[in-house]
Amino acid sequence: MNVRGNAHTLLQARRRDSLDKRQRVHTALATLEQQGKKITHTAVARTAGVSTWLTYTEGIREHIEAAQQRQQPNVPQPTSTRNPNATLRTELDLARQEIRTLREEREQLRQALQHQLGQQLDALSTTALTGRVDELTRHNQQLSDQLRQATDENTALTARAASLEQDLGAARTSLRRMIRNENTAR
């Protein structure tokens, strides 16, 4: 196995791939410029099918900035390289705007759903609702009657138990007297 040959082959393949991507970026840049579309790093990357990271690398970035300068000749370009913090701030602002838009859309959908549910409730016939109310009222009355009957039975059973306890107490007292009388008579 020739390790050196494999590494050399891989290195050549990576170089060819890099050159191909850079050529695609140049082609995409020329295409966007001819079509008069706004030239941004993201637009060039999408058109070329490469990462935006590549569009910011040295050798590519300068071509994109020159094309942007040609598109807007009145806007002075900064002489220093692009500030990554500014790019991140811009992306953060765009993300916040998208979040606001999504929240507004969610709220609109929620309101539409509430409206639709309200219409469905309004569409229910009043006779069906009246029938349901009557059914629930009858069921409630049955349960009230059962509760009253159970309470009455409980009261009667409690009174019966008290009466039986008195009878039992009297029977015990009578039994004690009989046993005492029997024992004293002997």
PDB file of C-alpha atoms in Angstrom, residues 12-24 54 60:
ATOM      1  CA  GLN A  12      -4.880  16.739  -5.703  1.00  0.00           C
ATOM      2  CA  ALA A  13      -8.563  15.871  -5.447  1.00  0.00           C
ATOM      3  CA  ARG A  14      -9.043  18.536  -2.751  1.00  0.00           C
ATOM      4  CA  ARG A  15      -7.251  21.120  -4.884  1.00  0.00           C
ATOM      5  CA  ARG A  16      -9.422  20.269  -7.899  1.00  0.00           C
ATOM      6  CA  ASP A  17     -12.540  20.518  -5.712  1.00  0.00           C
ATOM      7  CA  SER A  18     -11.412  23.877  -4.325  1.00  0.00           C
ATOM      8  CA  LEU A  19     -10.665  25.222  -7.793  1.00  0.00           C
ATOM      9  CA  ASP A  20     -14.025  23.955  -9.031  1.00  0.00           C
ATOM     10  CA  LYS A  21     -15.878  25.690  -6.172  1.00  0.00           C
ATOM     11  CA  ARG A  22     -13.989  28.933  -6.729  1.00  0.00           C
ATOM     12  CA  GLN A  23     -14.794  28.767 -10.463  1.00  0.00           C
ATOM     13  CA  ARG A  24     -18.478  28.198  -9.636  1.00  0.00           C
ATOM     14  CA  LEU A  54     -15.984  30.387   1.021  1.00  0.00           C
ATOM     15  CA  ILE A  60     -13.217  35.643  -3.499  1.00  0.00           C
TER      16      ILE A  60
END
